[in-house]
């Protein structure tokens, strides 16, 4: 009963995936990973197979956070359950994956800086779910969704691994790096100079010693992104800006290779293979990810994706309080993932 919990018609399995690719990862993070699998109403009463929708989180997200409740609101799993129980969308299995690292995230890519989180998601989590649950295992019945860094992962994964997912939904996903990041570099360089004598190791030691309760704690996001985009084979990390915030061109160019807007230009066929693409962002997004959403939508159009396969919206809002958008995307995606339902 609200405000503590809502009675659910489906259920959430909380399981563990033992990862081979994350074993002995560079940061020493656990290779046994929690996975939540939401099973819709009716799953336990029959033998039907279901589409799957994968949900990945924003930076610093851990899978258990999907259970965090805010006053007067249902959690995302509860909102999904209500959507399916009320018959507003055909049922689907919804998978909540965890790609947290000691640096706060992985951007869902394989990196010498943190580990093989893209391979973990694609080569271990997806097969695990298909093996243990009654899924429709073809790509046209599988979608990936997320917000912020999760939205970033939702954009890049179908491009990097064509033939695995047939649809995506990105909510304010990281994109258009030339707009998103450089304005943050100067401020970060100042904090690093004033608080840590310009030393990234000193910042990291303080961050981990205090559990993030230190000046400039947001620097962890930039360092974590560098561990994703510009790490070296020995595990060291190159930063894309210098001590006064200027771009370091050779490092910055490595970041740009990971920008979904840039990636899309060379992966038009992978985008055309997707039958459904949802793109949205708040008009007042604090990180200007509405600009990234527009730029990615433009590249999707240039790739030749039919307009009827794309949903795009800039809504009135910011980067926060977007759980209702997740459910809207699922309501749009689920019929498109279900056999026999019109697109």
mmCIF file of C-alpha atoms in Angstrom:
data_model
loop_
_atom_site.group_PDB
_atom_site.id
_atom_site.type_symbol
_atom_site.label_atom_id
_atom_site.label_comp_id
_atom_site.label_asym_id
_atom_site.label_seq_id
_atom_site.Cartn_x
_atom_site.Cartn_y
_atom_site.Cartn_z
ATOM 1 C CA UNK A 1 0.000 0.000 0.000
ATOM 2 C CA UNK A 2 1.279 3.477 -0.828
ATOM 3 C CA UNK A 3 3.273 5.340 0.381
ATOM 4 C CA UNK A 4 5.391 2.285 1.256
ATOM 5 C CA UNK A 5 4.756 -0.075 -1.634
ATOM 6 C CA UNK A 6 2.193 -0.747 -4.316
ATOM 7 C CA UNK A 7 0.658 -4.169 -4.784
ATOM 8 C CA UNK A 8 1.974 -5.617 -8.031
ATOM 9 C CA UNK A 9 0.244 -7.930 -10.482
ATOM 10 C CA UNK A 10 3.553 -9.125 -11.912
ATOM 11 C CA UNK A 11 6.777 -9.684 -10.006
ATOM 12 C CA UNK A 12 10.454 -8.813 -9.993
ATOM 13 C CA UNK A 13 13.074 -11.551 -9.905
ATOM 14 C CA UNK A 14 16.303 -10.406 -8.272
ATOM 15 C CA UNK A 15 19.055 -12.643 -9.621
ATOM 16 C CA UNK A 16 22.836 -12.652 -9.991
ATOM 17 C CA UNK A 17 24.848 -12.921 -13.191
ATOM 18 C CA UNK A 18 28.358 -14.292 -12.764
ATOM 19 C CA UNK A 19 30.384 -12.522 -15.424
ATOM 20 C CA UNK A 20 33.446 -13.945 -17.089
ATOM 21 C CA UNK A 21 34.302 -10.759 -18.963
ATOM 22 C CA UNK A 22 34.216 -8.623 -15.798
ATOM 23 C CA UNK A 23 36.353 -11.017 -13.782
ATOM 24 C CA UNK A 24 39.653 -9.296 -12.830
ATOM 25 C CA UNK A 25 38.469 -5.964 -14.229
ATOM 26 C CA UNK A 26 40.896 -3.023 -13.890
ATOM 27 C CA UNK A 27 39.044 -1.386 -10.992
ATOM 28 C CA UNK A 28 38.578 -4.571 -8.976
ATOM 29 C CA UNK A 29 34.792 -4.201 -9.074
ATOM 30 C CA UNK A 30 32.566 -7.231 -8.454
ATOM 31 C CA UNK A 31 32.172 -9.628 -11.361
ATOM 32 C CA UNK A 32 29.006 -11.054 -9.810
ATOM 33 C CA UNK A 33 26.316 -8.605 -10.792
ATOM 34 C CA UNK A 34 22.736 -8.062 -9.645
ATOM 35 C CA UNK A 35 20.045 -8.221 -12.304
ATOM 36 C CA UNK A 36 16.362 -7.419 -11.870
ATOM 37 C CA UNK A 37 13.925 -9.120 -14.229
ATOM 38 C CA UNK A 38 10.348 -7.878 -14.183
ATOM 39 C CA UNK A 39 7.837 -10.549 -15.226
ATOM 40 C CA UNK A 40 4.455 -9.193 -16.293
ATOM 41 C CA UNK A 41 0.994 -10.304 -15.128
ATOM 42 C CA UNK A 42 0.185 -13.745 -16.523
ATOM 43 C CA UNK A 43 3.779 -14.877 -16.907
ATOM 44 C CA UNK A 44 3.482 -17.514 -14.171
ATOM 45 C CA UNK A 45 0.106 -18.774 -15.419
ATOM 46 C CA UNK A 46 0.986 -19.891 -18.927
ATOM 47 C CA UNK A 47 3.651 -20.809 -21.442
ATOM 48 C CA UNK A 48 3.677 -17.716 -23.632
ATOM 49 C CA UNK A 49 6.934 -16.071 -24.667
ATOM 50 C CA UNK A 50 7.409 -12.319 -24.322
ATOM 51 C CA UNK A 51 9.350 -9.435 -25.862
ATOM 52 C CA UNK A 52 12.154 -8.029 -23.736
ATOM 53 C CA UNK A 53 12.944 -4.412 -22.902
ATOM 54 C CA UNK A 54 16.352 -3.732 -21.348
ATOM 55 C CA UNK A 55 16.753 -0.738 -19.035
ATOM 56 C CA UNK A 56 20.172 0.757 -18.304
ATOM 57 C CA UNK A 57 20.871 3.543 -15.820
ATOM 58 C CA UNK A 58 22.323 7.006 -15.733
ATOM 59 C CA UNK A 59 25.739 7.758 -14.287
ATOM 60 C CA UNK A 60 26.211 6.548 -10.687
ATOM 61 C CA UNK A 61 23.116 4.341 -10.989
ATOM 62 C CA UNK A 62 22.981 0.946 -9.300
ATOM 63 C CA UNK A 63 20.204 -1.503 -10.043
ATOM 64 C CA UNK A 64 18.863 -1.478 -6.465
ATOM 65 C CA UNK A 65 18.080 2.212 -6.902
ATOM 66 C CA UNK A 66 15.059 1.279 -9.015
ATOM 67 C CA UNK A 67 13.424 0.401 -5.699
ATOM 68 C CA UNK A 68 13.968 3.871 -4.238
ATOM 69 C CA UNK A 69 10.662 5.562 -3.550
ATOM 70 C CA UNK A 70 9.881 9.253 -3.696
ATOM 71 C CA UNK A 71 6.902 10.725 -1.801
ATOM 72 C CA UNK A 72 3.577 10.277 -3.570
ATOM 73 C CA UNK A 73 5.138 8.423 -6.497
ATOM 74 C CA UNK A 74 5.361 4.852 -7.646
ATOM 75 C CA UNK A 75 8.714 3.377 -8.541
ATOM 76 C CA UNK A 76 9.494 2.618 -12.167
ATOM 77 C CA UNK A 77 8.853 -1.145 -11.760
ATOM 78 C CA UNK A 78 5.499 -0.330 -10.144
ATOM 79 C CA UNK A 79 4.600 2.058 -12.958
ATOM 80 C CA UNK A 80 5.432 -0.644 -15.487
ATOM 81 C CA UNK A 81 3.318 -3.126 -13.607
ATOM 82 C CA UNK A 82 0.339 -0.765 -13.619
ATOM 83 C CA UNK A 83 0.798 -0.167 -17.369
ATOM 84 C CA UNK A 84 0.639 -3.884 -18.146
ATOM 85 C CA UNK A 85 -1.974 -4.790 -15.529
ATOM 86 C CA UNK A 86 -4.341 -2.130 -16.873
ATOM 87 C CA UNK A 87 -3.924 -3.451 -20.417
ATOM 88 C CA UNK A 88 -2.513 -0.182 -21.737
ATOM 89 C CA UNK A 89 0.286 -2.061 -23.513
ATOM 90 C CA UNK A 90 0.936 -5.694 -24.423
ATOM 91 C CA UNK A 91 3.057 -7.343 -21.721
ATOM 92 C CA UNK A 92 6.828 -7.566 -21.892
ATOM 93 C CA UNK A 93 9.693 -8.787 -19.762
ATOM 94 C CA UNK A 94 11.670 -5.771 -18.555
ATOM 95 C CA UNK A 95 15.306 -6.302 -17.591
ATOM 96 C CA UNK A 96 17.149 -3.895 -15.285
ATOM 97 C CA UNK A 97 20.898 -4.282 -15.792
ATOM 98 C CA UNK A 98 23.707 -2.993 -13.566
ATOM 99 C CA UNK A 99 26.934 -1.527 -15.001
ATOM 100 C CA UNK A 100 28.120 0.483 -11.990
ATOM 101 C CA UNK A 101 31.836 0.855 -11.355
ATOM 102 C CA UNK A 102 34.039 2.312 -8.634
ATOM 103 C CA UNK A 103 34.131 5.450 -10.778
ATOM 104 C CA UNK A 104 30.334 5.644 -10.854
ATOM 105 C CA UNK A 105 29.663 4.131 -14.256
ATOM 106 C CA UNK A 106 31.013 2.597 -17.420
ATOM 107 C CA UNK A 107 29.111 4.332 -20.223
ATOM 108 C CA UNK A 108 28.318 0.719 -21.243
ATOM 109 C CA UNK A 109 31.481 0.471 -23.353
ATOM 110 C CA UNK A 110 34.469 -1.859 -23.241
ATOM 111 C CA UNK A 111 37.462 -0.011 -21.854
ATOM 112 C CA UNK A 112 40.945 -0.630 -20.494
ATOM 113 C CA UNK A 113 40.011 1.885 -17.800
ATOM 114 C CA UNK A 114 37.208 -0.053 -16.159
ATOM 115 C CA UNK A 115 36.324 -3.283 -17.939
ATOM 116 C CA UNK A 116 34.260 -4.915 -20.672
ATOM 117 C CA UNK A 117 30.801 -3.613 -19.790
ATOM 118 C CA UNK A 118 29.546 -3.532 -23.375
ATOM 119 C CA UNK A 119 30.475 -7.191 -23.796
ATOM 120 C CA UNK A 120 28.918 -7.941 -20.420
ATOM 121 C CA UNK A 121 25.596 -6.476 -21.480
ATOM 122 C CA UNK A 122 25.512 -7.932 -24.989
ATOM 123 C CA UNK A 123 27.257 -11.276 -24.579
ATOM 124 C CA UNK A 124 26.301 -12.271 -21.048
ATOM 125 C CA UNK A 125 23.169 -10.487 -19.814
ATOM 126 C CA UNK A 126 21.087 -10.919 -22.980
ATOM 127 C CA UNK A 127 21.905 -14.650 -23.336
ATOM 128 C CA UNK A 128 21.302 -15.152 -19.595
ATOM 129 C CA UNK A 129 17.810 -13.693 -19.841
ATOM 130 C CA UNK A 130 16.967 -15.657 -22.986
ATOM 131 C CA UNK A 131 18.141 -18.865 -21.319
ATOM 132 C CA UNK A 132 16.320 -18.422 -18.018
ATOM 133 C CA UNK A 133 13.062 -16.773 -19.104
ATOM 134 C CA UNK A 134 10.449 -17.277 -21.812
ATOM 135 C CA UNK A 135 11.563 -14.586 -24.215
ATOM 136 C CA UNK A 136 11.095 -14.004 -27.910
ATOM 137 C CA UNK A 137 14.830 -14.111 -28.639
ATOM 138 C CA UNK A 138 14.915 -12.439 -32.057
ATOM 139 C CA UNK A 139 16.175 -8.834 -32.279
ATOM 140 C CA UNK A 140 12.845 -7.506 -33.546
ATOM 141 C CA UNK A 141 11.363 -8.419 -30.161
ATOM 142 C CA UNK A 142 14.153 -6.852 -28.069
ATOM 143 C CA UNK A 143 14.637 -3.162 -27.145
ATOM 144 C CA UNK A 144 17.147 -1.204 -25.063
ATOM 145 C CA UNK A 145 16.250 1.961 -23.153
ATOM 146 C CA UNK A 146 17.803 4.412 -20.728
ATOM 147 C CA UNK A 147 18.196 7.979 -19.505
ATOM 148 C CA UNK A 148 21.282 10.214 -19.525
ATOM 149 C CA UNK A 149 24.296 7.856 -19.573
ATOM 150 C CA UNK A 150 21.741 5.058 -19.942
ATOM 151 C CA UNK A 151 20.275 6.890 -22.911
ATOM 152 C CA UNK A 152 23.784 7.094 -24.297
ATOM 153 C CA UNK A 153 24.165 3.332 -23.935
ATOM 154 C CA UNK A 154 20.781 2.834 -25.597
ATOM 155 C CA UNK A 155 21.939 4.859 -28.605
ATOM 156 C CA UNK A 156 25.351 3.306 -29.120
ATOM 157 C CA UNK A 157 24.627 -0.357 -28.361
ATOM 158 C CA UNK A 158 22.464 -1.080 -31.436
ATOM 159 C CA UNK A 159 25.028 0.732 -33.591
ATOM 160 C CA UNK A 160 27.996 -1.172 -32.164
ATOM 161 C CA UNK A 161 26.192 -4.499 -32.049
ATOM 162 C CA UNK A 162 23.761 -4.594 -35.004
ATOM 163 C CA UNK A 163 21.378 -7.522 -35.040
ATOM 164 C CA UNK A 164 20.997 -7.727 -31.271
ATOM 165 C CA UNK A 165 18.319 -5.101 -30.594
ATOM 166 C CA UNK A 166 15.510 -4.053 -32.872
ATOM 167 C CA UNK A 167 14.504 -0.876 -31.061
ATOM 168 C CA UNK A 168 15.785 1.778 -28.670
ATOM 169 C CA UNK A 169 14.558 4.581 -26.460
ATOM 170 C CA UNK A 170 16.870 7.348 -25.279
ATOM 171 C CA UNK A 171 15.793 9.922 -22.720
ATOM 172 C CA UNK A 172 18.183 12.886 -22.607
ATOM 173 C CA UNK A 173 21.042 10.622 -23.632
ATOM 174 C CA UNK A 174 24.625 11.905 -23.704
ATOM 175 C CA UNK A 175 25.217 13.164 -27.242
ATOM 176 C CA UNK A 176 26.720 16.037 -29.214
ATOM 177 C CA UNK A 177 29.897 15.994 -27.161
ATOM 178 C CA UNK A 178 31.185 19.296 -28.565
ATOM 179 C CA UNK A 179 28.232 21.040 -26.870
ATOM 180 C CA UNK A 180 27.948 18.800 -23.804
ATOM 181 C CA UNK A 181 31.495 18.680 -22.441
ATOM 182 C CA UNK A 182 33.885 21.573 -23.245
ATOM 183 C CA UNK A 183 31.979 24.128 -21.171
ATOM 184 C CA UNK A 184 32.431 21.804 -18.174
ATOM 185 C CA UNK A 185 36.168 21.379 -18.657
ATOM 186 C CA UNK A 186 37.173 24.915 -17.620
ATOM 187 C CA UNK A 187 35.174 24.738 -14.393
ATOM 188 C CA UNK A 188 36.618 21.310 -13.648
ATOM 189 C CA UNK A 189 40.176 22.528 -14.238
ATOM 190 C CA UNK A 190 39.614 25.376 -11.760
ATOM 191 C CA UNK A 191 38.265 23.080 -9.025
ATOM 192 C CA UNK A 192 41.100 20.639 -9.578
ATOM 193 C CA UNK A 193 43.628 23.505 -9.252
ATOM 194 C CA UNK A 194 42.067 25.088 -6.178
ATOM 195 C CA UNK A 195 41.247 21.960 -4.207
ATOM 196 C CA UNK A 196 43.728 19.304 -5.352
ATOM 197 C CA UNK A 197 46.775 21.186 -6.671
ATOM 198 C CA UNK A 198 45.830 20.034 -10.168
ATOM 199 C CA UNK A 199 46.228 16.351 -9.242
ATOM 200 C CA UNK A 200 43.694 13.789 -10.421
ATOM 201 C CA UNK A 201 45.178 11.065 -8.143
ATOM 202 C CA UNK A 202 44.773 13.399 -5.167
ATOM 203 C CA UNK A 203 41.140 14.025 -6.081
ATOM 204 C CA UNK A 204 40.428 10.309 -6.522
ATOM 205 C CA UNK A 205 42.014 9.447 -3.178
ATOM 206 C CA UNK A 206 39.922 12.095 -1.435
ATOM 207 C CA UNK A 207 36.758 11.085 -3.265
ATOM 208 C CA UNK A 208 37.003 7.441 -2.266
ATOM 209 C CA UNK A 209 38.170 8.192 1.273
ATOM 210 C CA UNK A 210 35.126 10.379 1.896
ATOM 211 C CA UNK A 211 32.540 8.423 -0.088
ATOM 212 C CA UNK A 212 32.213 11.327 -2.481
ATOM 213 C CA UNK A 213 31.733 13.953 0.243
ATOM 214 C CA UNK A 214 34.510 16.226 -0.949
ATOM 215 C CA UNK A 215 34.869 19.472 -2.919
ATOM 216 C CA UNK A 216 34.237 19.040 -6.606
ATOM 217 C CA UNK A 217 32.753 15.580 -6.223
ATOM 218 C CA UNK A 218 31.211 15.932 -9.697
ATOM 219 C CA UNK A 219 34.709 15.618 -11.130
ATOM 220 C CA UNK A 220 34.233 11.862 -10.810
ATOM 221 C CA UNK A 221 31.883 11.937 -13.786
ATOM 222 C CA UNK A 222 34.470 13.529 -16.077
ATOM 223 C CA UNK A 223 37.186 11.180 -14.875
ATOM 224 C CA UNK A 224 34.861 8.198 -15.271
ATOM 225 C CA UNK A 225 34.004 9.283 -18.796
ATOM 226 C CA UNK A 226 37.707 9.601 -19.581
ATOM 227 C CA UNK A 227 38.172 6.051 -18.276
ATOM 228 C CA UNK A 228 35.538 5.044 -20.829
ATOM 229 C CA UNK A 229 36.671 7.076 -23.840
ATOM 230 C CA UNK A 230 40.414 7.718 -23.454
ATOM 231 C CA UNK A 231 41.981 4.982 -21.339
ATOM 232 C CA UNK A 232 45.218 3.329 -22.404
ATOM 233 C CA UNK A 233 46.045 -0.391 -22.584
ATOM 234 C CA UNK A 234 47.925 -0.149 -19.274
ATOM 235 C CA UNK A 235 44.795 1.202 -17.544
ATOM 236 C CA UNK A 236 46.027 4.788 -17.298
ATOM 237 C CA UNK A 237 43.584 7.516 -18.262
ATOM 238 C CA UNK A 238 44.237 10.527 -20.516
ATOM 239 C CA UNK A 239 42.129 13.625 -19.837
ATOM 240 C CA UNK A 240 40.775 15.640 -22.785
ATOM 241 C CA UNK A 241 41.629 19.031 -21.242
ATOM 242 C CA UNK A 242 44.724 20.578 -19.718
ATOM 243 C CA UNK A 243 45.322 22.465 -16.469
ATOM 244 C CA UNK A 244 43.557 25.614 -17.703
ATOM 245 C CA UNK A 245 40.655 23.838 -19.387
ATOM 246 C CA UNK A 246 41.902 23.877 -22.973
ATOM 247 C CA UNK A 247 41.114 20.887 -25.168
ATOM 248 C CA UNK A 248 43.906 18.379 -25.729
ATOM 249 C CA UNK A 249 43.207 17.659 -29.414
ATOM 250 C CA UNK A 250 44.500 14.098 -29.711
ATOM 251 C CA UNK A 251 42.622 12.993 -26.588
ATOM 252 C CA UNK A 252 39.480 14.942 -27.439
ATOM 253 C CA UNK A 253 39.391 13.271 -30.842
ATOM 254 C CA UNK A 254 39.228 9.907 -29.071
ATOM 255 C CA UNK A 255 36.186 11.133 -27.134
ATOM 256 C CA UNK A 256 34.461 12.286 -30.295
ATOM 257 C CA UNK A 257 34.686 8.792 -31.748
ATOM 258 C CA UNK A 258 32.242 7.743 -29.004
ATOM 259 C CA UNK A 259 29.747 10.550 -29.626
ATOM 260 C CA UNK A 260 26.452 8.977 -30.837
ATOM 261 C CA UNK A 261 26.023 11.855 -33.279
ATOM 262 C CA UNK A 262 29.421 11.115 -34.835
ATOM 263 C CA UNK A 263 28.970 7.345 -34.633
ATOM 264 C CA UNK A 264 25.647 7.540 -36.477
ATOM 265 C CA UNK A 265 27.282 9.019 -39.563
ATOM 266 C CA UNK A 266 29.150 5.809 -40.246
ATOM 267 C CA UNK A 267 26.478 3.370 -39.090
ATOM 268 C CA UNK A 268 23.460 4.264 -41.158
ATOM 269 C CA UNK A 269 22.665 0.646 -41.988
ATOM 270 C CA UNK A 270 22.555 -0.348 -38.308
ATOM 271 C CA UNK A 271 20.124 2.501 -37.626
ATOM 272 C CA UNK A 272 17.930 1.571 -40.608
ATOM 273 C CA UNK A 273 17.725 -1.972 -39.250
ATOM 274 C CA UNK A 274 15.916 -0.671 -36.154
ATOM 275 C CA UNK A 275 12.146 -0.737 -36.462
ATOM 276 C CA UNK A 276 11.566 1.734 -33.608
ATOM 277 C CA UNK A 277 13.596 4.670 -32.252
ATOM 278 C CA UNK A 278 12.320 6.893 -29.419
ATOM 279 C CA UNK A 279 14.257 10.114 -28.726
ATOM 280 C CA UNK A 280 13.259 12.720 -26.169
ATOM 281 C CA UNK A 281 14.678 15.322 -23.788
ATOM 282 C CA UNK A 282 13.469 18.200 -21.661
ATOM 283 C CA UNK A 283 13.522 21.610 -23.288
ATOM 284 C CA UNK A 284 15.264 22.998 -20.192
ATOM 285 C CA UNK A 285 17.769 20.177 -19.701
ATOM 286 C CA UNK A 286 20.565 21.564 -17.519
ATOM 287 C CA UNK A 287 23.222 19.785 -19.567
ATOM 288 C CA UNK A 288 21.804 20.900 -22.933
ATOM 289 C CA UNK A 289 21.039 17.318 -23.840
ATOM 290 C CA UNK A 290 18.007 18.581 -25.723
ATOM 291 C CA UNK A 291 20.549 19.800 -28.280
ATOM 292 C CA UNK A 292 22.064 16.325 -28.388
ATOM 293 C CA UNK A 293 18.613 14.815 -28.878
ATOM 294 C CA UNK A 294 17.946 17.090 -31.855
ATOM 295 C CA UNK A 295 21.357 16.344 -33.357
ATOM 296 C CA UNK A 296 20.918 12.591 -32.986
ATOM 297 C CA UNK A 297 17.406 12.778 -34.469
ATOM 298 C CA UNK A 298 18.875 14.640 -37.443
ATOM 299 C CA UNK A 299 21.474 11.915 -37.989
ATOM 300 C CA UNK A 300 18.782 9.232 -37.743
ATOM 301 C CA UNK A 301 16.875 11.040 -40.477
ATOM 302 C CA UNK A 302 20.016 11.361 -42.623
ATOM 303 C CA UNK A 303 20.579 7.633 -42.205
ATOM 304 C CA UNK A 304 17.289 7.035 -43.991
ATOM 305 C CA UNK A 305 15.263 5.693 -41.069
ATOM 306 C CA UNK A 306 11.587 6.041 -42.083
ATOM 307 C CA UNK A 307 9.771 8.784 -40.197
ATOM 308 C CA UNK A 308 7.094 6.349 -39.028
ATOM 309 C CA UNK A 309 9.795 4.397 -37.156
ATOM 310 C CA UNK A 310 10.880 7.403 -35.095
ATOM 311 C CA UNK A 311 9.256 9.158 -32.152
ATOM 312 C CA UNK A 312 10.847 12.491 -31.234
ATOM 313 C CA UNK A 313 9.793 15.031 -28.628
ATOM 314 C CA UNK A 314 11.246 17.926 -26.689
ATOM 315 C CA UNK A 315 8.959 18.133 -23.676
ATOM 316 C CA UNK A 316 8.558 20.773 -21.008
ATOM 317 C CA UNK A 317 11.017 19.691 -18.340
ATOM 318 C CA UNK A 318 14.605 19.374 -17.191
ATOM 319 C CA UNK A 319 17.023 16.471 -16.700
ATOM 320 C CA UNK A 320 15.189 15.288 -13.567
ATOM 321 C CA UNK A 321 11.940 13.504 -12.684
ATOM 322 C CA UNK A 322 11.650 11.577 -15.934
ATOM 323 C CA UNK A 323 10.251 8.249 -14.763
ATOM 324 C CA UNK A 324 6.948 8.997 -16.493
ATOM 325 C CA UNK A 325 8.845 9.320 -19.769
ATOM 326 C CA UNK A 326 10.284 5.813 -19.347
ATOM 327 C CA UNK A 327 6.775 4.405 -19.128
ATOM 328 C CA UNK A 328 5.593 6.418 -22.127
ATOM 329 C CA UNK A 329 8.381 4.903 -24.195
ATOM 330 C CA UNK A 330 7.544 1.375 -23.047
ATOM 331 C CA UNK A 331 3.901 1.964 -23.975
ATOM 332 C CA UNK A 332 5.033 2.972 -27.478
ATOM 333 C CA UNK A 333 7.643 0.228 -27.844
ATOM 334 C CA UNK A 334 5.786 -2.765 -26.478
ATOM 335 C CA UNK A 335 3.238 -3.134 -29.321
ATOM 336 C CA UNK A 336 6.071 -2.736 -31.820
ATOM 337 C CA UNK A 337 7.988 -5.581 -30.189
ATOM 338 C CA UNK A 338 4.983 -7.894 -30.002
ATOM 339 C CA UNK A 339 4.301 -10.323 -32.883
ATOM 340 C CA UNK A 340 1.194 -9.532 -34.843
ATOM 341 C CA UNK A 341 0.757 -6.041 -33.439
ATOM 342 C CA UNK A 342 0.728 -3.156 -35.940
ATOM 343 C CA UNK A 343 3.586 -0.676 -35.803
#
